[in-house]
PDB file of C-alpha atoms and ligand atoms in Angstrom:
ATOM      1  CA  UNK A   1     -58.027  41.677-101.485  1.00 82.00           C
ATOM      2  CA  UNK A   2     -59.073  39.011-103.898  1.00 97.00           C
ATOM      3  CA  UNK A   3     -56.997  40.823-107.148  1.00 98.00           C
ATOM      4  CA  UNK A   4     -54.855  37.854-108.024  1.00 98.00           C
ATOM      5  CA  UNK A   5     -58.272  35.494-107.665  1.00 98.00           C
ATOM      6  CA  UNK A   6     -59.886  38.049-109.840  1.00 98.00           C
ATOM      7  CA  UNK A   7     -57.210  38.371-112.384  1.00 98.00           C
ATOM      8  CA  UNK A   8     -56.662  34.831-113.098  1.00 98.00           C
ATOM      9  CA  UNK A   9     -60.377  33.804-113.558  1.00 98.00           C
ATOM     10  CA  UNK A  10     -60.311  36.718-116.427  1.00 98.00           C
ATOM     11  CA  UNK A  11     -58.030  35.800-118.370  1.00 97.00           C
ATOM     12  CA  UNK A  12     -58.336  31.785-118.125  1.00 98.00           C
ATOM     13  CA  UNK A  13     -58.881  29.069-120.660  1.00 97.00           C
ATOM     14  CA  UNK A  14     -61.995  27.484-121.701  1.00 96.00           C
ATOM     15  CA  UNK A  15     -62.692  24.380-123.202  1.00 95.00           C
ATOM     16  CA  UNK A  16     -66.125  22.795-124.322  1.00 93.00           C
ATOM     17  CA  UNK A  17     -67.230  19.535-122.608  1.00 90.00           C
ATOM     18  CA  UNK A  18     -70.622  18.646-124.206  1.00 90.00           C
ATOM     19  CA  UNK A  19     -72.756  21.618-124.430  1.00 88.00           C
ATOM     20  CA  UNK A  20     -70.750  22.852-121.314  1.00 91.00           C
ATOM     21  CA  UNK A  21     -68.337  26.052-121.436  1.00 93.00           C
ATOM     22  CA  UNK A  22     -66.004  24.577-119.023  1.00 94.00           C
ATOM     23  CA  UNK A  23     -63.216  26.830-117.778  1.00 97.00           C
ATOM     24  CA  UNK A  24     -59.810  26.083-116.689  1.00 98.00           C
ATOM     25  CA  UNK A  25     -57.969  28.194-113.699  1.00 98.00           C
ATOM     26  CA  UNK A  26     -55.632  27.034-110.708  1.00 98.00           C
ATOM     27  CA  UNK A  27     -58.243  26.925-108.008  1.00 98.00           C
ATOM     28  CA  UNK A  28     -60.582  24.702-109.963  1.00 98.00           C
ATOM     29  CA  UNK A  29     -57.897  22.671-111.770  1.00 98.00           C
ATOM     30  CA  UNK A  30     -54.768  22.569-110.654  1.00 98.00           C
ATOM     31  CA  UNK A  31     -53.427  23.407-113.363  1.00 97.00           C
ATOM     32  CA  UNK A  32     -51.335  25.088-115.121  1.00 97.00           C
ATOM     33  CA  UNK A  33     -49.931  26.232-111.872  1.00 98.00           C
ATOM     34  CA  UNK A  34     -50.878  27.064-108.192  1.00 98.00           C
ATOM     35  CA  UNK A  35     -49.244  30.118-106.787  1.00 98.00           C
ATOM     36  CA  UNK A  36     -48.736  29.759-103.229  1.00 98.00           C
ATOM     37  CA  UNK A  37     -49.835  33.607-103.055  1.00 98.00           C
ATOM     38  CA  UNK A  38     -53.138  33.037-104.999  1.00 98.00           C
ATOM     39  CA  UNK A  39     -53.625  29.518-102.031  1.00 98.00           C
ATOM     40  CA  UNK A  40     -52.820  32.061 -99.422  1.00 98.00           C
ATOM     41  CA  UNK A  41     -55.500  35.043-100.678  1.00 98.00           C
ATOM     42  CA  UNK A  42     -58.122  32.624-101.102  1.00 98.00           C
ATOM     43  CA  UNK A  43     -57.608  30.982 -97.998  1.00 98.00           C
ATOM     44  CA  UNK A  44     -57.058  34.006 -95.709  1.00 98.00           C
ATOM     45  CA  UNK A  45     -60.582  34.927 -97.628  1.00 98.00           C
ATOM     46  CA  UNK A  46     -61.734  32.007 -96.639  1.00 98.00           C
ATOM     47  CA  UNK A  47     -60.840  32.609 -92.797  1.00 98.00           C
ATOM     48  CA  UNK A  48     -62.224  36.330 -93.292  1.00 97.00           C
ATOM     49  CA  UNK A  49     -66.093  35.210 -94.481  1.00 98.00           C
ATOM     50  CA  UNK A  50     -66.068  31.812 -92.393  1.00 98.00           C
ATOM     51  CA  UNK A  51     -67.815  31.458 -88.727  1.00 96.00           C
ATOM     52  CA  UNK A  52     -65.906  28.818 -87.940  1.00 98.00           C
ATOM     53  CA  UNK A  53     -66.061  28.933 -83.783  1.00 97.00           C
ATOM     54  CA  UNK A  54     -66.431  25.583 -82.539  1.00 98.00           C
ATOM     55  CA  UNK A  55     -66.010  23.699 -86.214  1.00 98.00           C
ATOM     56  CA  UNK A  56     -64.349  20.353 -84.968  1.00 98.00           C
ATOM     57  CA  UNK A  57     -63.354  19.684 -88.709  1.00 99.00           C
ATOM     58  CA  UNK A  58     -63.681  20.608 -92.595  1.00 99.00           C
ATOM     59  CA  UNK A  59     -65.137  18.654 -95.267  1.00 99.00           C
ATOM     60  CA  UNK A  60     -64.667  19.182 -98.714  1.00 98.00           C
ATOM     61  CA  UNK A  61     -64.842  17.218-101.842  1.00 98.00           C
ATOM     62  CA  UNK A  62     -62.353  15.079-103.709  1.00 97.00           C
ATOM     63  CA  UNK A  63     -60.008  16.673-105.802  1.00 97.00           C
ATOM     64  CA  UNK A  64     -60.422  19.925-106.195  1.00 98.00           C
ATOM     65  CA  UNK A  65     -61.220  21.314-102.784  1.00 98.00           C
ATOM     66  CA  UNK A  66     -58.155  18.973-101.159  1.00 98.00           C
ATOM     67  CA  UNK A  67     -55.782  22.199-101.576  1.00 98.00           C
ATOM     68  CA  UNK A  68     -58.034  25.175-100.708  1.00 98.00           C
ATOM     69  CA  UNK A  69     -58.998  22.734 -97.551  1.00 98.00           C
ATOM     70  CA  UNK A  70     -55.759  21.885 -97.019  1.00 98.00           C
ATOM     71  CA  UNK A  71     -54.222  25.171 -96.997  1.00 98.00           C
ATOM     72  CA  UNK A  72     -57.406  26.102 -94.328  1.00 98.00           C
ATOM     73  CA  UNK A  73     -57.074  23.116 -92.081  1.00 98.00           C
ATOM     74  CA  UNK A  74     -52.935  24.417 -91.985  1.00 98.00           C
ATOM     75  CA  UNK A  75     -54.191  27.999 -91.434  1.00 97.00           C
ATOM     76  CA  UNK A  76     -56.499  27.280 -88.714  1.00 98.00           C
ATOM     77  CA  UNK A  77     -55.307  23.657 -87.085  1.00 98.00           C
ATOM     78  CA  UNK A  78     -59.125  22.124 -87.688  1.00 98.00           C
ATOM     79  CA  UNK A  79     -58.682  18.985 -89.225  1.00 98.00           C
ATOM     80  CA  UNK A  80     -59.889  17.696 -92.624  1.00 98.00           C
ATOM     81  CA  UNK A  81     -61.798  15.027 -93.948  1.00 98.00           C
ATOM     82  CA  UNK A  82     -62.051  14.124 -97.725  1.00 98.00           C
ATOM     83  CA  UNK A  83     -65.313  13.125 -99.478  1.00 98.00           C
ATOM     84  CA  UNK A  84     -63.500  10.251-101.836  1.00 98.00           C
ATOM     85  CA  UNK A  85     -64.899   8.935-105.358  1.00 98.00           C
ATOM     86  CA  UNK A  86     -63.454   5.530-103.992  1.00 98.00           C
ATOM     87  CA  UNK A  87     -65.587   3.600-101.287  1.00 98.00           C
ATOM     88  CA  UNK A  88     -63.445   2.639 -98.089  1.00 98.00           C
ATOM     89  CA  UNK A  89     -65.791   0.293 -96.447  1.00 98.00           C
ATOM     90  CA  UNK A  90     -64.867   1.474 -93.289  1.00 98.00           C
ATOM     91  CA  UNK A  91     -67.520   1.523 -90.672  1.00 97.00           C
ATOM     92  CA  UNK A  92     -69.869   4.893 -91.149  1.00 96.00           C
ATOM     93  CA  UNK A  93     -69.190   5.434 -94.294  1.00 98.00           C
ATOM     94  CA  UNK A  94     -71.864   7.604 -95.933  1.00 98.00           C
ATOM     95  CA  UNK A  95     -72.206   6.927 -99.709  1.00 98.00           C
ATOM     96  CA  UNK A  96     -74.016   9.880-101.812  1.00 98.00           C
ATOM     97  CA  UNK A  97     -74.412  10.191-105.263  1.00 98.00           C
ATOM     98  CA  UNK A  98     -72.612  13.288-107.213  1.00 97.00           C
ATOM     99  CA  UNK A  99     -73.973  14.568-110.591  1.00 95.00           C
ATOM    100  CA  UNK A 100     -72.298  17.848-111.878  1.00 92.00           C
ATOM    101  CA  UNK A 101     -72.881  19.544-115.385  1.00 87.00           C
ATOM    102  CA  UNK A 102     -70.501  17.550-117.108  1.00 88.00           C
ATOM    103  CA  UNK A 103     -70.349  13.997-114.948  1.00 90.00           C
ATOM    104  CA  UNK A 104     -72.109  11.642-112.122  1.00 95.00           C
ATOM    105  CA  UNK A 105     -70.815   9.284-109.652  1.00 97.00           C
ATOM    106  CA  UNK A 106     -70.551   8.529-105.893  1.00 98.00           C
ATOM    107  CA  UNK A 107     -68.694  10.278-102.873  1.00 98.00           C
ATOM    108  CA  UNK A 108     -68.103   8.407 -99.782  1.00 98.00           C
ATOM    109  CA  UNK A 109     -67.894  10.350 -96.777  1.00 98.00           C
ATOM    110  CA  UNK A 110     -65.722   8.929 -93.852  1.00 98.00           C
ATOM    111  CA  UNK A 111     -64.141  10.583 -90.333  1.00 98.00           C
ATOM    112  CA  UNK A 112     -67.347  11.855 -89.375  1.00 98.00           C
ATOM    113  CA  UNK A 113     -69.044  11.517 -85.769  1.00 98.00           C
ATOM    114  CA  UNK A 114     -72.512  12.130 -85.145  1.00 98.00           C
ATOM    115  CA  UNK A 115     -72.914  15.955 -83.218  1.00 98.00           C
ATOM    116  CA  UNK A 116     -69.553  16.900 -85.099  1.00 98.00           C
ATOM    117  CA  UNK A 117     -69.904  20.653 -85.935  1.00 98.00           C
ATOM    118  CA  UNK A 118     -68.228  20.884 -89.360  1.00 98.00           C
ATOM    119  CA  UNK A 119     -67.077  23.994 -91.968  1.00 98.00           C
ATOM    120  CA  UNK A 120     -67.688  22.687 -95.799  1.00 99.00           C
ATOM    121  CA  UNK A 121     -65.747  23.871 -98.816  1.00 98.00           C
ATOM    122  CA  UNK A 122     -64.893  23.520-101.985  1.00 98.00           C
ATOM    123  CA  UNK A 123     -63.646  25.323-105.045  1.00 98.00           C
ATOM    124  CA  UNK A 124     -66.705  26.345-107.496  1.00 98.00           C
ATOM    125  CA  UNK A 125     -70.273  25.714-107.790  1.00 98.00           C
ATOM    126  CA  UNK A 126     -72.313  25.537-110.858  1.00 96.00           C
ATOM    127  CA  UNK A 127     -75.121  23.098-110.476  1.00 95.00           C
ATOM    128  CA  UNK A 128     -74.570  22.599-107.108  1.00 97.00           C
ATOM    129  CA  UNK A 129     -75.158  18.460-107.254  1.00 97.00           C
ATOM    130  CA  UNK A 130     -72.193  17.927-105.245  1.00 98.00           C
ATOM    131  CA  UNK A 131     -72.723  20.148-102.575  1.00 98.00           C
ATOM    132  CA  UNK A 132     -76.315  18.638-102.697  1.00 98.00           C
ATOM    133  CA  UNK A 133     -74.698  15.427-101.893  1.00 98.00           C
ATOM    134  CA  UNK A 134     -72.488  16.579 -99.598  1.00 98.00           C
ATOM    135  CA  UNK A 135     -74.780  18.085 -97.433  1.00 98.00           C
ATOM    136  CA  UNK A 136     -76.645  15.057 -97.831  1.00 98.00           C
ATOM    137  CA  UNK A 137     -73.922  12.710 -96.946  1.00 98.00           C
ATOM    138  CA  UNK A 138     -73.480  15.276 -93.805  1.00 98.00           C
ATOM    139  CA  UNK A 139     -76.495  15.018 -92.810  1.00 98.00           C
ATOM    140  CA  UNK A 140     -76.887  11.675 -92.927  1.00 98.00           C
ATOM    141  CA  UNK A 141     -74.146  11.080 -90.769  1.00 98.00           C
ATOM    142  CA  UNK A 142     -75.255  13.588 -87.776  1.00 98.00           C
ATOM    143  CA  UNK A 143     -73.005  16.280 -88.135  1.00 98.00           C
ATOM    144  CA  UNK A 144     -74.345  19.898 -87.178  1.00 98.00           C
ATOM    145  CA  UNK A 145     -73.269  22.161 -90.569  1.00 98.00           C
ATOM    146  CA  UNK A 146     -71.560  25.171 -89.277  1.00 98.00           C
ATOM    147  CA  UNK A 147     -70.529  27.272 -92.430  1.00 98.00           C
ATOM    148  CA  UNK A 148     -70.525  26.667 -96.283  1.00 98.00           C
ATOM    149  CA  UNK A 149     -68.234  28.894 -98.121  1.00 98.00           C
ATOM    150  CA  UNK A 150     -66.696  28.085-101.925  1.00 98.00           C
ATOM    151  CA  UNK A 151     -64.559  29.929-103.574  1.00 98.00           C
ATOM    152  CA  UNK A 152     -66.385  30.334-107.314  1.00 98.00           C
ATOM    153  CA  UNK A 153     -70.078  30.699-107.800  1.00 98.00           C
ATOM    154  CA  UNK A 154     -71.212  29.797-111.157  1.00 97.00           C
ATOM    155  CA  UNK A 155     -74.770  30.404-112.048  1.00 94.00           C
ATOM    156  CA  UNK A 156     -77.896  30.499-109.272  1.00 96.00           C
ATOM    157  CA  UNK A 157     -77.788  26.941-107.768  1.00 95.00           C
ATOM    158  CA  UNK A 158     -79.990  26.201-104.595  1.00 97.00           C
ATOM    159  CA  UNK A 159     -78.145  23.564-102.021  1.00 98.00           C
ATOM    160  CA  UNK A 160     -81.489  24.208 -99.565  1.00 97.00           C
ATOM    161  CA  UNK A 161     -78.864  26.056 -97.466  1.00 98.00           C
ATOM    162  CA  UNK A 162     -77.260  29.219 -97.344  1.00 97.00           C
ATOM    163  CA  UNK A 163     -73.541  29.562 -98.106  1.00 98.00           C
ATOM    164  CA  UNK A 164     -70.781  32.272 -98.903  1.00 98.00           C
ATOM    165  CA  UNK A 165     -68.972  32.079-102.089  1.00 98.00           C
ATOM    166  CA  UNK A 166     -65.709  34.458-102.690  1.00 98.00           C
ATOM    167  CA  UNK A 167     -66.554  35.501-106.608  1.00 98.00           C
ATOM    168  CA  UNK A 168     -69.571  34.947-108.638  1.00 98.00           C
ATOM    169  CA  UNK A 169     -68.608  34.561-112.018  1.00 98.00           C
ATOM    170  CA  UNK A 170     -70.689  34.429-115.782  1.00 97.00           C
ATOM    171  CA  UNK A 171     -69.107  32.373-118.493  1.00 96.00           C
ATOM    172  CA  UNK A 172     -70.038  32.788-121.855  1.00 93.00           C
ATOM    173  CA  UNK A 173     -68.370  32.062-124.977  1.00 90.00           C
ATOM    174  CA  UNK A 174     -65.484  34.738-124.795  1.00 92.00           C
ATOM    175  CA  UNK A 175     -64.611  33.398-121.420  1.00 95.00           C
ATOM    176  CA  UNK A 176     -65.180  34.007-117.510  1.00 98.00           C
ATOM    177  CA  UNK A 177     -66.401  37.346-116.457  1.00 98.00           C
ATOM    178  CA  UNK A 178     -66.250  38.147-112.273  1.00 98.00           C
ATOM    179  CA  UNK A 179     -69.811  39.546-111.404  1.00 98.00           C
ATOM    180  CA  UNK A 180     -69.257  40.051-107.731  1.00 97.00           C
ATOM    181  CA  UNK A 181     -67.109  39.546-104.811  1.00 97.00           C
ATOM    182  CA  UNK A 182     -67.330  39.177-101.143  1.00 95.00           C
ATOM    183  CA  UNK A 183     -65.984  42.504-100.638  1.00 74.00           C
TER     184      UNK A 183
HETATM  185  O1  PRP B 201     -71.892  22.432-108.705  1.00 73.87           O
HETATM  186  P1  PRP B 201     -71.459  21.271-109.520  1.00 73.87           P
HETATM  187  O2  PRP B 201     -72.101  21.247-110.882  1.00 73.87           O
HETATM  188  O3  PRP B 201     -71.619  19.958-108.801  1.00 73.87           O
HETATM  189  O4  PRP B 201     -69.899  21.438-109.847  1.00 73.87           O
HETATM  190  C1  PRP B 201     -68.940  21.686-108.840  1.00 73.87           C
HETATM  191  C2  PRP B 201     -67.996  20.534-108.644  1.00 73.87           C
HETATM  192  O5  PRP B 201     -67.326  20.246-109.888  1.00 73.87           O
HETATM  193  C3  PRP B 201     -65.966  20.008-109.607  1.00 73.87           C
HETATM  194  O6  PRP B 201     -65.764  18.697-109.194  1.00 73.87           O
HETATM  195  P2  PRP B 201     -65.654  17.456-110.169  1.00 73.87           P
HETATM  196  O7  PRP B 201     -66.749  16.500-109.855  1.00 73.87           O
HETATM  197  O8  PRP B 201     -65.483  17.883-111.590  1.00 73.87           O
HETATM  198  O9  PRP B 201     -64.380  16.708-109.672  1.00 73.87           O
HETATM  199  P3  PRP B 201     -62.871  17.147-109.509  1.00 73.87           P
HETATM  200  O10 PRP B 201     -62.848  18.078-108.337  1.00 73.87           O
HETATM  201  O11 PRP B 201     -62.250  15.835-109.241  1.00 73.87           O
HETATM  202  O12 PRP B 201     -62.411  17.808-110.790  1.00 73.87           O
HETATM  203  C4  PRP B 201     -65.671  20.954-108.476  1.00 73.87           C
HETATM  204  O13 PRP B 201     -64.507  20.565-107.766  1.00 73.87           O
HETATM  205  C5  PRP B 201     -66.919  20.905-107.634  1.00 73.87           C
HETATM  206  O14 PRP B 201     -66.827  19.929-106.613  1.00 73.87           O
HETATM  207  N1  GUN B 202     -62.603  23.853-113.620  1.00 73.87           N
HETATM  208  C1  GUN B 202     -63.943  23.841-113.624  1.00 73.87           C
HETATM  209  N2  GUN B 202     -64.581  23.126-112.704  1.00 73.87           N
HETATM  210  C2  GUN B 202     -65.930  23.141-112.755  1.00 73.87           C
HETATM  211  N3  GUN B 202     -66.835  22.530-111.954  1.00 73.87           N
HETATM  212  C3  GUN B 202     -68.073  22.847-112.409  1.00 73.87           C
HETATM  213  N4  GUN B 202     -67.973  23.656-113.477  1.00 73.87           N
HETATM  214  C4  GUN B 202     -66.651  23.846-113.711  1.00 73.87           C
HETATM  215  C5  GUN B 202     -65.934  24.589-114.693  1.00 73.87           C
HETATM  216  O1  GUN B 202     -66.473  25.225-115.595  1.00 73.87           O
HETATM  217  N5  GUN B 202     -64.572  24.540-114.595  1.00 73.87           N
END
Protein backbone atom coordinates (compact mmCIF):
# COMPACT_ATOMS: atom_id res chain seq x y z
CA UNK A 1 0.00 0.00 0.00
CA UNK A 2 2.69 2.49 0.75
CA UNK A 3 5.10 1.22 -2.53
CA UNK A 4 5.36 4.58 -4.22
CA UNK A 5 6.13 6.22 -0.47
CA UNK A 6 8.62 3.47 -0.12
CA UNK A 7 10.21 3.76 -3.46
CA UNK A 8 10.82 7.36 -3.50
CA UNK A 9 12.43 7.66 0.02
CA UNK A 10 15.06 4.91 -1.49
CA UNK A 11 16.23 6.32 -4.03
CA UNK A 12 16.21 10.19 -2.89
CA UNK A 13 18.86 12.83 -2.64
CA UNK A 14 20.85 13.82 0.25
CA UNK A 15 22.58 16.78 1.04
CA UNK A 16 24.75 17.71 4.21
CA UNK A 17 23.55 20.63 6.39
CA UNK A 18 26.13 20.90 9.24
CA UNK A 19 26.92 17.58 10.58
CA UNK A 20 23.30 16.66 9.43
CA UNK A 21 22.59 13.99 6.52
CA UNK A 22 19.62 15.81 5.37
CA UNK A 23 17.51 14.10 2.72
CA UNK A 24 15.45 15.45 0.02
CA UNK A 25 11.99 13.63 -1.19
CA UNK A 26 8.46 15.12 -2.22
CA UNK A 27 6.69 14.64 1.06
CA UNK A 28 9.33 16.43 3.07
CA UNK A 29 10.29 19.00 0.41
CA UNK A 30 8.27 19.67 -2.15
CA UNK A 31 10.41 19.19 -4.39
CA UNK A 32 11.39 18.01 -7.20
CA UNK A 33 7.84 17.05 -7.74
CA UNK A 34 4.60 15.93 -5.89
CA UNK A 35 2.68 13.20 -7.57
CA UNK A 36 -0.85 13.54 -6.89
CA UNK A 37 -0.79 9.55 -6.55
CA UNK A 38 2.09 9.53 -3.96
CA UNK A 39 -0.49 12.79 -1.92
CA UNK A 40 -3.29 10.37 -2.36
CA UNK A 41 -1.35 6.97 -0.82
CA UNK A 42 -0.08 8.85 1.96
CA UNK A 43 -3.14 10.45 2.75
CA UNK A 44 -5.57 7.52 2.35
CA UNK A 45 -2.69 6.00 4.87
CA UNK A 46 -3.20 8.61 6.81
CA UNK A 47 -7.14 8.06 7.04
CA UNK A 48 -6.36 4.16 7.46
CA UNK A 49 -4.00 4.56 10.92
CA UNK A 50 -5.90 7.82 12.19
CA UNK A 51 -8.84 7.71 15.01
CA UNK A 52 -10.10 10.65 13.98
CA UNK A 53 -14.01 10.37 15.38
CA UNK A 54 -14.99 13.54 16.75
CA UNK A 55 -11.57 15.59 15.60
CA UNK A 56 -13.17 19.15 15.08
CA UNK A 57 -9.89 20.12 13.14
CA UNK A 58 -6.12 19.28 12.07
CA UNK A 59 -3.08 21.00 12.99
CA UNK A 60 0.04 20.69 11.39
CA UNK A 61 3.13 22.68 10.98
CA UNK A 62 4.20 25.32 8.50
CA UNK A 63 5.43 24.28 5.36
CA UNK A 64 5.83 21.02 5.00
CA UNK A 65 2.79 19.40 6.52
CA UNK A 66 0.38 22.23 4.61
CA UNK A 67 -0.05 19.54 1.65
CA UNK A 68 -0.27 16.16 3.44
CA UNK A 69 -2.91 18.26 5.78
CA UNK A 70 -4.38 19.70 3.09
CA UNK A 71 -4.97 16.77 1.02
CA UNK A 72 -6.56 15.16 4.63
CA UNK A 73 -8.71 18.08 5.58
CA UNK A 74 -10.11 17.60 1.50
CA UNK A 75 -10.35 13.82 2.15
CA UNK A 76 -12.21 13.99 5.27
CA UNK A 77 -14.02 17.72 5.36
CA UNK A 78 -12.23 18.51 9.03
CA UNK A 79 -10.82 21.72 8.76
CA UNK A 80 -7.18 22.87 9.09
CA UNK A 81 -5.26 25.16 10.98
CA UNK A 82 -1.56 26.12 10.24
CA UNK A 83 1.14 26.53 12.93
CA UNK A 84 2.91 29.77 11.08
CA UNK A 85 6.72 30.91 11.56
CA UNK A 86 5.08 34.48 11.29
CA UNK A 87 3.21 35.88 14.48
CA UNK A 88 -0.46 37.13 13.65
CA UNK A 89 -1.23 38.92 16.79
CA UNK A 90 -4.56 37.84 16.67
CA UNK A 91 -6.23 37.19 19.93
CA UNK A 92 -5.15 33.45 21.32
CA UNK A 93 -2.39 33.15 19.62
CA UNK A 94 -0.07 30.56 21.19
CA UNK A 95 3.65 31.29 20.49
CA UNK A 96 6.12 28.11 20.96
CA UNK A 97 9.52 27.84 20.21
CA UNK A 98 10.73 25.22 17.33
CA UNK A 99 14.33 23.81 17.32
CA UNK A 100 14.94 20.96 14.73
CA UNK A 101 18.41 19.30 13.87
CA UNK A 102 19.38 21.77 11.51
CA UNK A 103 17.38 25.21 12.72
CA UNK A 104 15.29 27.09 15.68
CA UNK A 105 12.61 29.57 15.69
CA UNK A 106 8.98 30.24 16.74
CA UNK A 107 5.49 28.78 15.59
CA UNK A 108 2.42 30.63 16.35
CA UNK A 109 -0.56 28.66 16.70
CA UNK A 110 -3.97 30.38 15.85
CA UNK A 111 -7.85 28.95 15.13
CA UNK A 112 -7.81 27.05 18.17
CA UNK A 113 -10.71 26.94 20.92
CA UNK A 114 -10.26 25.65 24.22
CA UNK A 115 -12.08 21.75 24.45
CA UNK A 116 -11.35 21.54 20.56
CA UNK A 117 -10.55 17.82 19.90
CA UNK A 118 -7.81 18.03 17.25
CA UNK A 119 -5.77 15.28 14.77
CA UNK A 120 -1.91 16.57 14.42
CA UNK A 121 0.34 15.89 11.46
CA UNK A 122 3.10 16.50 9.76
CA UNK A 123 5.58 15.07 7.31
CA UNK A 124 8.82 13.56 9.21
CA UNK A 125 10.21 13.50 12.57
CA UNK A 126 13.76 13.38 13.57
CA UNK A 127 14.33 15.22 16.77
CA UNK A 128 10.97 15.70 17.39
CA UNK A 129 11.40 19.65 18.69
CA UNK A 130 8.60 20.68 16.65
CA UNK A 131 6.16 18.31 17.53
CA UNK A 132 7.42 19.11 21.13
CA UNK A 133 6.25 22.54 20.49
CA UNK A 134 3.35 21.76 18.91
CA UNK A 135 1.96 19.77 21.42
CA UNK A 136 2.99 22.39 23.62
CA UNK A 137 1.38 25.19 21.81
CA UNK A 138 -1.82 22.66 21.87
CA UNK A 139 -1.83 22.30 25.03
CA UNK A 140 -1.50 25.50 26.01
CA UNK A 141 -4.38 26.55 24.23
CA UNK A 142 -6.96 23.77 25.69
CA UNK A 143 -7.38 21.58 22.96
CA UNK A 144 -7.99 17.74 23.81
CA UNK A 145 -5.15 15.84 21.33
CA UNK A 146 -6.99 13.18 19.55
CA UNK A 147 -4.37 11.42 17.21
CA UNK A 148 -0.69 12.14 16.15
CA UNK A 149 0.29 10.46 13.02
CA UNK A 150 3.46 11.67 10.58
CA UNK A 151 4.33 10.33 7.72
CA UNK A 152 8.43 9.70 8.20
CA UNK A 153 10.02 8.65 11.42
CA UNK A 154 13.58 9.43 11.63
CA UNK A 155 15.51 8.17 14.55
CA UNK A 156 13.82 7.39 18.30
CA UNK A 157 12.46 10.85 19.35
CA UNK A 158 10.14 11.04 22.51
CA UNK A 159 7.20 13.90 22.09
CA UNK A 160 5.87 12.54 25.84
CA UNK A 161 3.01 11.17 23.68
CA UNK A 162 2.31 8.37 21.61
CA UNK A 163 1.89 8.78 17.84
CA UNK A 164 1.72 6.68 14.50
CA UNK A 165 4.21 7.32 11.87
CA UNK A 166 3.71 5.64 8.19
CA UNK A 167 7.66 4.58 7.57
CA UNK A 168 10.54 4.61 9.87
CA UNK A 169 13.47 5.28 8.01
CA UNK A 170 17.69 5.14 8.83
CA UNK A 171 19.84 7.55 6.92
CA UNK A 172 23.32 7.07 6.68
CA UNK A 173 25.80 8.21 4.30
CA UNK A 174 24.66 6.13 1.15
CA UNK A 175 21.22 7.50 1.63
CA UNK A 176 17.66 6.67 3.24
CA UNK A 177 16.94 3.12 4.06
CA UNK A 178 12.89 2.23 5.04
CA UNK A 179 13.11 0.14 8.36
CA UNK A 180 9.43 -0.37 8.87
CA UNK A 181 6.01 0.45 7.86
CA UNK A 182 2.60 0.65 9.26
CA UNK A 183 1.61 -2.37 7.52
O1 LIG B 1 11.67 16.44 14.44
P1 LIG B 1 12.34 17.69 14.01
O2 LIG B 1 13.84 17.63 14.19
O3 LIG B 1 11.75 18.92 14.63
O4 LIG B 1 12.17 17.83 12.42
C1 LIG B 1 10.91 17.74 11.79
C2 LIG B 1 10.47 19.05 11.19
O5 LIG B 1 11.46 19.50 10.24
C3 LIG B 1 10.78 19.99 9.11
O6 LIG B 1 10.36 21.30 9.30
P2 LIG B 1 11.29 22.57 9.14
O7 LIG B 1 11.35 23.28 10.44
O8 LIG B 1 12.58 22.23 8.46
O9 LIG B 1 10.45 23.53 8.25
P3 LIG B 1 9.82 23.39 6.80
O10 LIG B 1 8.67 22.44 6.96
O11 LIG B 1 9.41 24.78 6.56
O12 LIG B 1 10.88 22.87 5.86
C4 LIG B 1 9.59 19.08 8.99
O13 LIG B 1 8.56 19.66 8.20
C5 LIG B 1 9.17 18.86 10.43
O14 LIG B 1 8.20 19.80 10.84
N1 LIG C 1 13.46 17.00 4.00
C1 LIG C 1 13.87 16.75 5.25
N2 LIG C 1 13.21 17.30 6.26
C2 LIG C 1 13.67 17.02 7.50
N3 LIG C 1 13.21 17.42 8.71
C3 LIG C 1 14.01 16.89 9.66
N4 LIG C 1 14.97 16.15 9.09
C4 LIG C 1 14.78 16.22 7.74
C5 LIG C 1 15.48 15.67 6.63
O1 LIG C 1 16.48 14.97 6.73
N5 LIG C 1 14.97 15.97 5.40
Amino acid sequence: MLRRLIESLESCPMVRRGEYNYFIHPITDGVPIVEPALLREVACAMVCVMDLAGVDKIVTAEAMGIHIGTTLSMMTDIPLTIMRKRQYNLPGEVAVHQSTGYSSGELYLNGIERGDRVAVIDDVISTGGTMRAVIAALEGAGAEIADICVVIRRGEADVGRPFTTLVSIEVDESGVHVVDTCR
